[in-house]
Amino acid sequence: MAEKIWLASPHMSEEGYEMAYIKEAFDTNWVAPLGPNVTEFENELAAKVGAKAASATTTGTAAIHLALKLVGVKEGDIVLCQSLTFSASANPIIYEKATPVFVDSDFVTWNMDPLLLEQALIKYGDRVKAVIVVHLYGLAADMDKIVELCNKYNVVLIEDAAESLGTYYKGKHTGTFGEFGVFSFNGNKIITTSGGGMLVSDNEEKIAKTRFWATQARDQARHYQHSELGFNYRMSNVVAGIGRGQLKVLEQRVAKKKYIFKYYKRELCYLEGVEFMPINDWNEPNYWLSVMTLNGQVRPIQIMEALETENIESRPVWKPMHMQPFFEKYDYVGGDVSEKLFENGVCLPSDTKMTDDDLERVCKITKGLWR
Ligand SMILES: *Cc1c(COP(=O)(O)O)cnc(C)c1O
């Protein structure tokens, strides 16, 4: 069997930065939650993206949940959420018993269509408390228009930037346009801590509040006293050490992801029906995954099966939320853009440990389907 090529797998630094921070945590017995790595990871990530404050969590999903808690969404409220995404964008809306309404993407950005967002804002009026926009595959959404609409209709903007650490929109880091931004360090993301997340905001008080909730909402008292509902959502000091090390190689990872994308595009763009994900000139993506769409004879499933036979992992594009059995009962504002992207899209292996030989293998197998 040929050597496995992954879609996107953890890639620790060759320099061993992560291990040094972990060792320090062990040496000082800061293995338990909190400790200097957590605080430093928060500071370093906030500085990297240009936010005033950050709160480190066990997962990105937990960070989205805490953002919705800060907004105060409750039963009867509506949260407008991009349909083309991973379910973790939408699940926390249900945790808080609010109602999601899904919004379609446009072909220009693959993310939330601002025209449809406005339709949804008009349709649901005052019931809308928040908008969750996603920067899918590291492609920035149309932030100028989305921010303007959220201001105009007075709703809180939450950016699910789980896939877009390292992505800039007009020179400003994604996750810093809305009141809250969320990052993920899950195993397949551009940098990973094995699992983890981060909530960022310019509102330091609100970020401090999430640290309180995330450590079981313990009031300041010698005994265990709770005036509010708590969560066990805080990142551990060991995990944060991995994050600090990984943050040092983020630019290297983005550069390699970009190299992978350009390689595929150069080799495959001339094939009949093939198009690559849109790179707009205001968008400086992290190229988390290289995604192409197929509008001709060759179908995504053929490519995925041919690669799988050769021990190479690839994936379809996310199945939109409005098509998911669990979410299909909720309203959807849009047409068939996200459905088309789901039907026609393939995520090619975009692992930063891939060599040119690996890339050549993937291209050769793919091209073989057009012969
Ligand atoms: C990975 C991901 C999340 C969730 O992050 P976890 O850390 O796995 O909880 C949320 N939204 C999107 C778009 C993601 O890709």
mmCIF file of C-alpha atoms and ligand atoms in Angstrom:
data_model
loop_
_atom_site.group_PDB
_atom_site.id
_atom_site.type_symbol
_atom_site.label_atom_id
_atom_site.label_comp_id
_atom_site.label_asym_id
_atom_site.label_seq_id
_atom_site.Cartn_x
_atom_site.Cartn_y
_atom_site.Cartn_z
ATOM 1 C CA MET A 1 0.000 0.000 0.000
ATOM 2 C CA ALA A 2 1.306 3.435 -0.920
ATOM 3 C CA GLU A 3 1.950 5.816 1.954
ATOM 4 C CA LYS A 4 -1.150 7.574 3.311
ATOM 5 C CA ILE A 5 -1.747 11.178 2.322
ATOM 6 C CA TRP A 6 -4.049 13.022 4.708
ATOM 7 C CA LEU A 7 -6.525 15.793 3.981
ATOM 8 C CA ALA A 8 -5.025 17.885 6.797
ATOM 9 C CA SER A 9 -3.275 16.391 9.799
ATOM 10 C CA PRO A 10 -1.420 17.834 12.799
ATOM 11 C CA HIS A 11 1.993 19.255 11.921
ATOM 12 C CA MET A 12 4.171 20.089 14.912
ATOM 13 C CA SER A 13 7.099 22.451 14.390
ATOM 14 C CA GLU A 14 10.388 20.984 13.235
ATOM 15 C CA GLU A 15 12.021 23.284 15.816
ATOM 16 C CA GLY A 16 10.227 21.557 18.717
ATOM 17 C CA TYR A 17 8.630 24.761 20.075
ATOM 18 C CA GLU A 18 5.543 22.903 21.341
ATOM 19 C CA MET A 19 7.574 20.365 23.311
ATOM 20 C CA ALA A 20 9.556 23.119 25.030
ATOM 21 C CA TYR A 21 6.368 24.741 26.326
ATOM 22 C CA ILE A 22 4.922 21.380 27.370
ATOM 23 C CA LYS A 23 8.141 20.499 29.190
ATOM 24 C CA GLU A 24 8.033 23.807 31.007
ATOM 25 C CA ALA A 25 4.448 23.066 32.080
ATOM 26 C CA PHE A 26 5.526 19.658 33.389
ATOM 27 C CA ASP A 27 8.659 20.970 35.087
ATOM 28 C CA THR A 28 6.652 23.586 36.962
ATOM 29 C CA ASN A 29 3.747 21.172 37.541
ATOM 30 C CA TRP A 30 1.384 23.539 35.712
ATOM 31 C CA VAL A 31 -0.382 20.539 34.179
ATOM 32 C CA ALA A 32 -3.770 21.498 35.585
ATOM 33 C CA PRO A 33 -6.086 23.979 33.904
ATOM 34 C CA LEU A 34 -4.913 27.557 33.749
ATOM 35 C CA GLY A 35 -1.365 28.636 34.319
ATOM 36 C CA PRO A 36 1.044 30.801 32.364
ATOM 37 C CA ASN A 37 0.715 29.063 28.982
ATOM 38 C CA VAL A 38 -3.025 29.744 28.871
ATOM 39 C CA THR A 39 -2.609 33.441 29.620
ATOM 40 C CA GLU A 40 0.317 33.770 27.217
ATOM 41 C CA PHE A 41 -1.469 31.854 24.455
ATOM 42 C CA GLU A 42 -4.423 34.201 24.840
ATOM 43 C CA ASN A 43 -2.175 37.264 24.699
ATOM 44 C CA GLU A 44 -0.162 35.971 21.758
ATOM 45 C CA LEU A 45 -3.203 34.993 19.716
ATOM 46 C CA ALA A 46 -4.967 38.287 20.451
ATOM 47 C CA ALA A 47 -1.838 40.168 19.334
ATOM 48 C CA LYS A 48 -1.501 38.028 16.204
ATOM 49 C CA VAL A 49 -5.042 38.747 15.007
ATOM 50 C CA GLY A 50 -5.251 42.284 16.378
ATOM 51 C CA ALA A 51 -7.948 41.832 19.027
ATOM 52 C CA LYS A 52 -7.852 43.400 22.490
ATOM 53 C CA ALA A 53 -8.660 40.205 24.408
ATOM 54 C CA ALA A 54 -8.994 36.457 24.014
ATOM 55 C CA SER A 55 -10.346 33.584 26.061
ATOM 56 C CA ALA A 56 -8.977 30.056 25.523
ATOM 57 C CA THR A 57 -11.508 27.222 25.504
ATOM 58 C CA THR A 58 -11.615 23.445 25.208
ATOM 59 C CA THR A 59 -13.036 23.661 21.673
ATOM 60 C CA GLY A 60 -14.082 26.145 19.018
ATOM 61 C CA THR A 61 -17.662 24.998 19.521
ATOM 62 C CA ALA A 62 -17.459 26.038 23.190
ATOM 63 C CA ALA A 63 -16.200 29.469 22.096
ATOM 64 C CA ILE A 64 -19.226 29.915 19.791
ATOM 65 C CA HIS A 65 -21.478 28.844 22.652
ATOM 66 C CA LEU A 66 -19.906 31.423 24.972
ATOM 67 C CA ALA A 67 -20.304 34.140 22.334
ATOM 68 C CA LEU A 68 -24.019 33.366 22.102
ATOM 69 C CA LYS A 69 -24.211 33.450 25.922
ATOM 70 C CA LEU A 70 -22.640 36.915 25.853
ATOM 71 C CA VAL A 71 -25.202 38.077 23.309
ATOM 72 C CA GLY A 72 -27.829 36.636 25.647
ATOM 73 C CA VAL A 73 -29.798 34.750 23.004
ATOM 74 C CA LYS A 74 -32.721 32.802 24.425
ATOM 75 C CA GLU A 75 -35.793 30.876 23.435
ATOM 76 C CA GLY A 76 -37.741 32.672 20.724
ATOM 77 C CA ASP A 77 -34.722 34.611 19.453
ATOM 78 C CA ILE A 78 -33.414 34.068 15.946
ATOM 79 C CA VAL A 79 -29.786 33.649 14.983
ATOM 80 C CA LEU A 80 -28.997 33.948 11.279
ATOM 81 C CA CYS A 81 -26.310 31.429 10.375
ATOM 82 C CA GLN A 82 -24.473 30.638 7.173
ATOM 83 C CA SER A 83 -25.854 27.379 5.784
ATOM 84 C CA LEU A 84 -22.679 26.214 4.061
ATOM 85 C CA THR A 85 -20.583 25.279 7.083
ATOM 86 C CA PHE A 86 -19.739 22.578 9.585
ATOM 87 C CA SER A 87 -22.525 21.818 12.083
ATOM 88 C CA ALA A 88 -20.482 23.276 14.974
ATOM 89 C CA SER A 89 -21.382 26.780 13.720
ATOM 90 C CA ALA A 90 -25.066 26.080 14.329
ATOM 91 C CA ASN A 91 -25.232 23.601 17.215
ATOM 92 C CA PRO A 92 -24.672 26.187 19.996
ATOM 93 C CA ILE A 93 -27.766 28.095 18.779
ATOM 94 C CA ILE A 94 -29.761 25.015 19.772
ATOM 95 C CA TYR A 95 -27.883 24.690 23.098
ATOM 96 C CA GLU A 96 -29.367 28.069 24.006
ATOM 97 C CA LYS A 97 -32.840 27.079 22.700
ATOM 98 C CA ALA A 98 -32.781 29.863 20.119
ATOM 99 C CA THR A 99 -33.929 29.319 16.527
ATOM 100 C CA PRO A 100 -31.455 29.191 13.656
ATOM 101 C CA VAL A 101 -32.390 30.533 10.243
ATOM 102 C CA PHE A 102 -29.942 29.531 7.554
ATOM 103 C CA VAL A 103 -28.648 31.857 4.864
ATOM 104 C CA ASP A 104 -27.219 30.784 1.510
ATOM 105 C CA SER A 105 -23.779 31.650 0.131
ATOM 106 C CA ASP A 106 -22.812 33.431 -3.072
ATOM 107 C CA PHE A 107 -20.434 32.117 -5.726
ATOM 108 C CA VAL A 108 -18.152 35.151 -5.339
ATOM 109 C CA THR A 109 -17.044 34.329 -1.781
ATOM 110 C CA TRP A 110 -18.627 30.895 -1.093
ATOM 111 C CA ASN A 111 -19.725 32.519 2.173
ATOM 112 C CA MET A 112 -22.877 34.302 3.330
ATOM 113 C CA ASP A 113 -24.547 36.308 0.557
ATOM 114 C CA PRO A 114 -25.086 39.872 1.887
ATOM 115 C CA LEU A 115 -28.204 40.351 -0.264
ATOM 116 C CA LEU A 116 -29.809 37.276 1.280
ATOM 117 C CA LEU A 117 -28.658 38.343 4.723
ATOM 118 C CA GLU A 118 -30.573 41.587 4.306
ATOM 119 C CA GLN A 119 -33.663 39.688 3.142
ATOM 120 C CA ALA A 120 -33.475 37.548 6.272
ATOM 121 C CA LEU A 121 -32.930 40.594 8.514
ATOM 122 C CA ILE A 122 -36.023 42.256 7.026
ATOM 123 C CA LYS A 123 -38.097 39.078 7.218
ATOM 124 C CA TYR A 124 -37.390 38.423 10.911
ATOM 125 C CA GLY A 125 -36.942 41.990 12.160
ATOM 126 C CA ASP A 126 -36.418 42.464 15.884
ATOM 127 C CA ARG A 127 -36.351 38.750 16.616
ATOM 128 C CA VAL A 128 -32.855 38.500 15.102
ATOM 129 C CA LYS A 129 -30.258 38.803 17.867
ATOM 130 C CA ALA A 130 -27.083 37.647 16.141
ATOM 131 C CA VAL A 131 -25.533 36.720 12.809
ATOM 132 C CA ILE A 132 -22.968 33.932 12.492
ATOM 133 C CA VAL A 133 -20.851 34.342 9.381
ATOM 134 C CA VAL A 134 -18.195 31.764 8.452
ATOM 135 C CA HIS A 135 -14.882 32.150 6.611
ATOM 136 C CA LEU A 136 -15.033 28.774 4.975
ATOM 137 C CA TYR A 137 -11.846 26.966 3.954
ATOM 138 C CA GLY A 138 -9.978 30.133 4.904
ATOM 139 C CA LEU A 139 -11.795 32.324 2.352
ATOM 140 C CA ALA A 140 -12.935 35.607 3.870
ATOM 141 C CA ALA A 141 -16.612 36.522 3.621
ATOM 142 C CA ASP A 142 -17.701 39.890 2.155
ATOM 143 C CA MET A 143 -17.062 41.708 5.445
ATOM 144 C CA ASP A 144 -17.642 45.336 4.401
ATOM 145 C CA LYS A 145 -21.216 44.579 3.439
ATOM 146 C CA ILE A 146 -21.919 42.154 6.274
ATOM 147 C CA VAL A 147 -20.630 44.546 8.957
ATOM 148 C CA GLU A 148 -22.659 47.381 7.441
ATOM 149 C CA LEU A 149 -25.851 45.301 7.521
ATOM 150 C CA CYS A 150 -25.312 44.176 11.105
ATOM 151 C CA ASN A 151 -24.844 47.811 12.147
ATOM 152 C CA LYS A 152 -27.844 48.966 10.132
ATOM 153 C CA TYR A 153 -30.154 46.363 11.705
ATOM 154 C CA ASN A 154 -28.470 46.493 15.096
ATOM 155 C CA VAL A 155 -27.588 42.808 15.473
ATOM 156 C CA VAL A 156 -24.415 41.338 16.935
ATOM 157 C CA LEU A 157 -21.975 39.837 14.451
ATOM 158 C CA ILE A 158 -20.162 36.637 15.428
ATOM 159 C CA GLU A 159 -17.465 35.423 13.051
ATOM 160 C CA ASP A 160 -16.808 31.707 12.910
ATOM 161 C CA ALA A 161 -13.146 31.981 11.939
ATOM 162 C CA ALA A 162 -12.437 28.361 12.940
ATOM 163 C CA GLU A 163 -10.989 27.661 9.492
ATOM 164 C CA SER A 164 -9.454 31.059 8.836
ATOM 165 C CA LEU A 165 -6.602 31.688 11.276
ATOM 166 C CA GLY A 166 -4.057 33.478 9.072
ATOM 167 C CA THR A 167 -6.688 34.881 6.668
ATOM 168 C CA TYR A 168 -6.914 38.634 6.111
ATOM 169 C CA TYR A 169 -9.677 40.682 4.526
ATOM 170 C CA LYS A 170 -8.335 43.987 3.170
ATOM 171 C CA GLY A 171 -5.369 43.651 5.512
ATOM 172 C CA LYS A 172 -7.435 43.047 8.667
ATOM 173 C CA HIS A 173 -7.507 39.628 10.262
ATOM 174 C CA THR A 174 -10.727 37.630 9.989
ATOM 175 C CA GLY A 175 -12.452 37.215 13.347
ATOM 176 C CA THR A 176 -11.909 40.872 14.285
ATOM 177 C CA PHE A 177 -14.726 42.510 12.285
ATOM 178 C CA GLY A 178 -17.617 41.337 14.419
ATOM 179 C CA GLU A 179 -18.100 41.863 18.126
ATOM 180 C CA PHE A 180 -16.850 38.288 18.615
ATOM 181 C CA GLY A 181 -14.552 36.003 16.647
ATOM 182 C CA VAL A 182 -13.975 32.297 17.129
ATOM 183 C CA PHE A 183 -10.945 30.174 16.274
ATOM 184 C CA SER A 184 -10.460 26.410 16.492
ATOM 185 C CA PHE A 185 -7.340 24.331 17.115
ATOM 186 C CA ASN A 186 -8.954 21.007 16.315
ATOM 187 C CA GLY A 187 -6.666 18.363 14.797
ATOM 188 C CA ASN A 188 -7.368 19.175 11.158
ATOM 189 C CA LYS A 189 -7.130 22.981 11.403
ATOM 190 C CA ILE A 190 -4.189 25.021 10.095
ATOM 191 C CA ILE A 191 -2.586 24.885 13.532
ATOM 192 C CA THR A 192 -3.717 22.517 16.253
ATOM 193 C CA THR A 193 -3.460 21.969 19.985
ATOM 194 C CA SER A 194 -5.033 18.473 19.610
ATOM 195 C CA GLY A 195 -8.284 20.225 20.475
ATOM 196 C CA GLY A 196 -9.067 23.732 21.564
ATOM 197 C CA GLY A 197 -10.637 27.043 20.714
ATOM 198 C CA MET A 198 -10.391 30.769 21.284
ATOM 199 C CA LEU A 199 -12.929 33.543 21.588
ATOM 200 C CA VAL A 200 -11.627 37.009 20.687
ATOM 201 C CA SER A 201 -13.150 40.451 21.107
ATOM 202 C CA ASP A 202 -12.215 44.077 21.741
ATOM 203 C CA ASN A 203 -14.525 43.987 24.747
ATOM 204 C CA GLU A 204 -12.202 42.912 27.576
ATOM 205 C CA GLU A 205 -14.976 42.823 30.144
ATOM 206 C CA LYS A 206 -17.035 40.395 28.110
ATOM 207 C CA ILE A 207 -14.023 38.181 27.487
ATOM 208 C CA ALA A 208 -13.347 38.148 31.235
ATOM 209 C CA LYS A 209 -16.944 37.056 31.783
ATOM 210 C CA THR A 210 -16.435 34.021 29.524
ATOM 211 C CA ARG A 211 -13.392 32.968 31.566
ATOM 212 C CA PHE A 212 -15.668 33.005 34.614
ATOM 213 C CA TRP A 213 -18.429 30.983 32.957
ATOM 214 C CA ALA A 214 -15.883 28.559 31.469
ATOM 215 C CA THR A 215 -14.497 27.690 34.923
ATOM 216 C CA GLN A 216 -17.849 26.601 36.378
ATOM 217 C CA ALA A 217 -18.941 30.162 37.272
ATOM 218 C CA ARG A 218 -17.272 30.094 40.674
ATOM 219 C CA ASP A 219 -17.989 33.237 42.611
ATOM 220 C CA GLN A 220 -15.149 34.833 44.569
ATOM 221 C CA ALA A 221 -15.625 32.998 47.838
ATOM 222 C CA ARG A 222 -13.582 30.519 49.850
ATOM 223 C CA HIS A 223 -16.406 27.995 49.662
ATOM 224 C CA TYR A 224 -17.861 26.874 46.345
ATOM 225 C CA GLN A 225 -20.551 29.401 45.573
ATOM 226 C CA HIS A 226 -22.419 29.831 42.293
ATOM 227 C CA SER A 227 -24.769 32.626 41.330
ATOM 228 C CA GLU A 228 -24.780 31.681 37.650
ATOM 229 C CA LEU A 229 -24.812 28.580 35.473
ATOM 230 C CA GLY A 230 -21.259 27.422 34.811
ATOM 231 C CA PHE A 231 -19.442 25.438 32.142
ATOM 232 C CA ASN A 232 -16.241 23.427 32.120
ATOM 233 C CA TYR A 233 -14.863 24.970 28.953
ATOM 234 C CA ARG A 234 -11.393 26.213 29.920
ATOM 235 C CA MET A 235 -8.287 25.174 27.974
ATOM 236 C CA SER A 236 -5.588 23.337 29.940
ATOM 237 C CA ASN A 237 -2.088 24.699 30.436
ATOM 238 C CA VAL A 238 -0.514 21.755 28.567
ATOM 239 C CA VAL A 239 -2.774 22.213 25.548
ATOM 240 C CA ALA A 240 -2.072 25.959 25.551
ATOM 241 C CA GLY A 241 1.660 25.146 25.422
ATOM 242 C CA ILE A 242 1.116 23.285 22.143
ATOM 243 C CA GLY A 243 -0.806 26.306 20.882
ATOM 244 C CA ARG A 244 1.994 28.731 21.724
ATOM 245 C CA GLY A 245 4.460 26.599 19.793
ATOM 246 C CA GLN A 246 2.133 26.206 16.823
ATOM 247 C CA LEU A 247 1.463 29.930 16.641
ATOM 248 C CA LYS A 248 5.156 30.456 15.902
ATOM 249 C CA VAL A 249 4.845 28.457 12.661
ATOM 250 C CA LEU A 250 1.481 29.798 11.458
ATOM 251 C CA GLU A 251 3.040 31.858 8.654
ATOM 252 C CA GLN A 252 5.045 28.833 7.498
ATOM 253 C CA ARG A 253 1.866 26.770 7.390
ATOM 254 C CA VAL A 254 -0.011 29.424 5.415
ATOM 255 C CA ALA A 255 2.881 29.617 2.931
ATOM 256 C CA LYS A 256 2.820 25.847 2.415
ATOM 257 C CA LYS A 257 -0.977 25.741 2.073
ATOM 258 C CA LYS A 258 -0.712 28.458 -0.582
ATOM 259 C CA TYR A 259 1.986 26.490 -2.382
ATOM 260 C CA ILE A 260 -0.267 23.409 -2.386
ATOM 261 C CA PHE A 261 -3.202 25.409 -3.795
ATOM 262 C CA LYS A 262 -1.078 26.959 -6.537
ATOM 263 C CA TYR A 263 0.358 23.562 -7.431
ATOM 264 C CA TYR A 264 -3.084 22.026 -7.894
ATOM 265 C CA LYS A 265 -4.401 25.021 -9.752
ATOM 266 C CA ARG A 266 -1.458 25.042 -12.149
ATOM 267 C CA GLU A 267 -1.752 21.299 -12.827
ATOM 268 C CA LEU A 268 -5.515 20.838 -12.887
ATOM 269 C CA CYS A 269 -7.208 24.092 -13.931
ATOM 270 C CA TYR A 270 -7.242 23.252 -17.630
ATOM 271 C CA LEU A 271 -9.270 20.042 -17.134
ATOM 272 C CA GLU A 272 -12.779 20.237 -18.558
ATOM 273 C CA GLY A 273 -15.309 21.484 -15.973
ATOM 274 C CA VAL A 274 -12.741 22.236 -13.257
ATOM 275 C CA GLU A 275 -12.794 25.488 -11.297
ATOM 276 C CA PHE A 276 -10.966 26.392 -8.117
ATOM 277 C CA MET A 277 -12.289 28.183 -5.044
ATOM 278 C CA PRO A 278 -12.483 31.955 -5.560
ATOM 279 C CA ILE A 279 -9.492 34.065 -4.518
ATOM 280 C CA ASN A 280 -10.773 37.646 -4.493
ATOM 281 C CA ASP A 281 -8.322 40.525 -4.583
ATOM 282 C CA TRP A 282 -9.480 41.807 -1.164
ATOM 283 C CA ASN A 283 -8.910 38.369 0.248
ATOM 284 C CA GLU A 284 -5.620 37.053 1.558
ATOM 285 C CA PRO A 285 -6.603 33.500 2.481
ATOM 286 C CA ASN A 286 -4.800 30.931 4.598
ATOM 287 C CA TYR A 287 -5.678 28.305 1.926
ATOM 288 C CA TRP A 288 -6.642 25.871 4.697
ATOM 289 C CA LEU A 289 -8.027 23.381 2.172
ATOM 290 C CA SER A 290 -7.643 23.434 -1.600
ATOM 291 C CA VAL A 291 -11.128 23.041 -3.015
ATOM 292 C CA MET A 292 -12.225 22.642 -6.615
ATOM 293 C CA THR A 293 -15.618 22.281 -8.242
ATOM 294 C CA LEU A 294 -16.513 20.008 -11.144
ATOM 295 C CA ASN A 295 -19.143 21.072 -13.622
ATOM 296 C CA GLY A 296 -18.413 18.601 -16.404
ATOM 297 C CA GLN A 297 -18.462 14.852 -17.009
ATOM 298 C CA VAL A 298 -16.166 13.854 -14.161
ATOM 299 C CA ARG A 299 -17.959 13.835 -10.793
ATOM 300 C CA PRO A 300 -16.476 14.454 -7.322
ATOM 301 C CA ILE A 301 -17.198 10.898 -6.191
ATOM 302 C CA GLN A 302 -14.973 9.513 -8.972
ATOM 303 C CA ILE A 303 -12.055 11.606 -7.780
ATOM 304 C CA MET A 304 -12.614 10.752 -4.129
ATOM 305 C CA GLU A 305 -12.827 7.027 -4.924
ATOM 306 C CA ALA A 306 -9.790 7.050 -7.197
ATOM 307 C CA LEU A 307 -7.745 8.806 -4.498
ATOM 308 C CA GLU A 308 -9.043 6.515 -1.758
ATOM 309 C CA THR A 309 -7.899 3.453 -3.712
ATOM 310 C CA GLU A 310 -4.401 4.957 -3.585
ATOM 311 C CA ASN A 311 -4.636 5.606 0.173
ATOM 312 C CA ILE A 312 -5.224 9.340 -0.266
ATOM 313 C CA GLU A 313 -7.839 11.218 1.736
ATOM 314 C CA SER A 314 -10.156 13.801 0.154
ATOM 315 C CA ARG A 315 -13.615 15.076 1.096
ATOM 316 C CA PRO A 316 -16.788 16.577 -0.308
ATOM 317 C CA VAL A 317 -17.558 20.212 0.463
ATOM 318 C CA TRP A 318 -19.586 20.675 3.695
ATOM 319 C CA LYS A 319 -23.192 19.589 3.347
ATOM 320 C CA PRO A 320 -25.302 22.736 3.937
ATOM 321 C CA MET A 321 -27.161 22.938 7.237
ATOM 322 C CA HIS A 322 -30.569 23.457 5.603
ATOM 323 C CA MET A 323 -30.129 20.016 3.966
ATOM 324 C CA GLN A 324 -29.234 18.250 7.232
ATOM 325 C CA PRO A 325 -31.893 15.977 8.734
ATOM 326 C CA PHE A 326 -31.476 17.650 12.121
ATOM 327 C CA PHE A 327 -31.745 21.218 10.837
ATOM 328 C CA GLU A 328 -34.059 20.960 7.816
ATOM 329 C CA LYS A 329 -37.116 21.986 9.870
ATOM 330 C CA TYR A 330 -35.676 25.502 10.278
ATOM 331 C CA ASP A 331 -36.209 28.281 7.752
ATOM 332 C CA TYR A 332 -33.748 28.879 4.978
ATOM 333 C CA VAL A 333 -33.229 32.069 3.008
ATOM 334 C CA GLY A 334 -31.554 31.449 -0.315
ATOM 335 C CA GLY A 335 -31.349 29.506 -3.515
ATOM 336 C CA ASP A 336 -29.160 26.636 -4.590
ATOM 337 C CA VAL A 337 -25.619 28.063 -4.366
ATOM 338 C CA SER A 338 -24.529 26.090 -1.294
ATOM 339 C CA GLU A 339 -26.288 22.989 -2.671
ATOM 340 C CA LYS A 340 -24.356 23.318 -5.932
ATOM 341 C CA LEU A 341 -21.054 23.786 -4.093
ATOM 342 C CA PHE A 342 -21.827 20.686 -2.019
ATOM 343 C CA GLU A 343 -22.754 18.641 -5.097
ATOM 344 C CA ASN A 344 -19.797 19.694 -7.197
ATOM 345 C CA GLY A 345 -17.019 20.369 -4.700
ATOM 346 C CA VAL A 346 -14.001 18.275 -3.750
ATOM 347 C CA CYS A 347 -11.519 19.142 -0.997
ATOM 348 C CA LEU A 348 -8.152 17.924 -2.201
ATOM 349 C CA PRO A 349 -5.519 16.709 0.257
ATOM 350 C CA SER A 350 -3.933 19.841 1.721
ATOM 351 C CA ASP A 351 -1.643 18.441 4.367
ATOM 352 C CA THR A 352 1.325 20.729 5.027
ATOM 353 C CA LYS A 353 3.654 17.738 5.297
ATOM 354 C CA MET A 354 3.012 16.817 1.656
ATOM 355 C CA THR A 355 6.042 16.674 -0.643
ATOM 356 C CA ASP A 356 6.112 17.560 -4.340
ATOM 357 C CA ASP A 357 6.022 13.830 -5.034
ATOM 358 C CA ASP A 358 2.807 13.555 -3.022
ATOM 359 C CA LEU A 359 1.267 16.470 -4.906
ATOM 360 C CA GLU A 360 2.325 14.912 -8.185
ATOM 361 C CA ARG A 361 0.697 11.607 -7.157
ATOM 362 C CA VAL A 362 -2.614 13.349 -6.420
ATOM 363 C CA CYS A 363 -2.517 15.285 -9.707
ATOM 364 C CA LYS A 364 -1.654 12.209 -11.752
ATOM 365 C CA ILE A 365 -4.544 10.164 -10.315
ATOM 366 C CA THR A 366 -6.929 13.079 -10.787
ATOM 367 C CA LYS A 367 -5.898 13.778 -14.378
ATOM 368 C CA GLY A 368 -6.289 10.065 -15.107
ATOM 369 C CA LEU A 369 -10.055 10.438 -14.822
ATOM 370 C CA TRP A 370 -10.200 12.775 -17.821
ATOM 371 C CA ARG A 371 -8.504 10.350 -20.180
HETATM 372 C C1 LIG B 1 -13.734 23.087 13.191
HETATM 373 C C2 LIG B 1 -14.866 24.012 13.059
HETATM 374 C C3 LIG B 1 -15.600 24.433 14.175
HETATM 375 C C4 LIG B 1 -15.507 23.830 15.536
HETATM 376 O O1 LIG B 1 -14.327 23.774 16.128
HETATM 377 P P1 LIG B 1 -14.006 22.661 17.239
HETATM 378 O O2 LIG B 1 -12.762 23.177 17.839
HETATM 379 O O3 LIG B 1 -13.817 21.366 16.502
HETATM 380 O O4 LIG B 1 -15.141 22.602 18.196
HETATM 381 C C5 LIG B 1 -16.583 25.396 13.993
HETATM 382 N N1 LIG B 1 -16.851 25.883 12.785
HETATM 383 C C6 LIG B 1 -16.199 25.496 11.676
HETATM 384 C C7 LIG B 1 -16.544 26.130 10.377
HETATM 385 C C8 LIG B 1 -15.193 24.540 11.774
HETATM 386 O O5 LIG B 1 -14.567 24.139 10.669
#
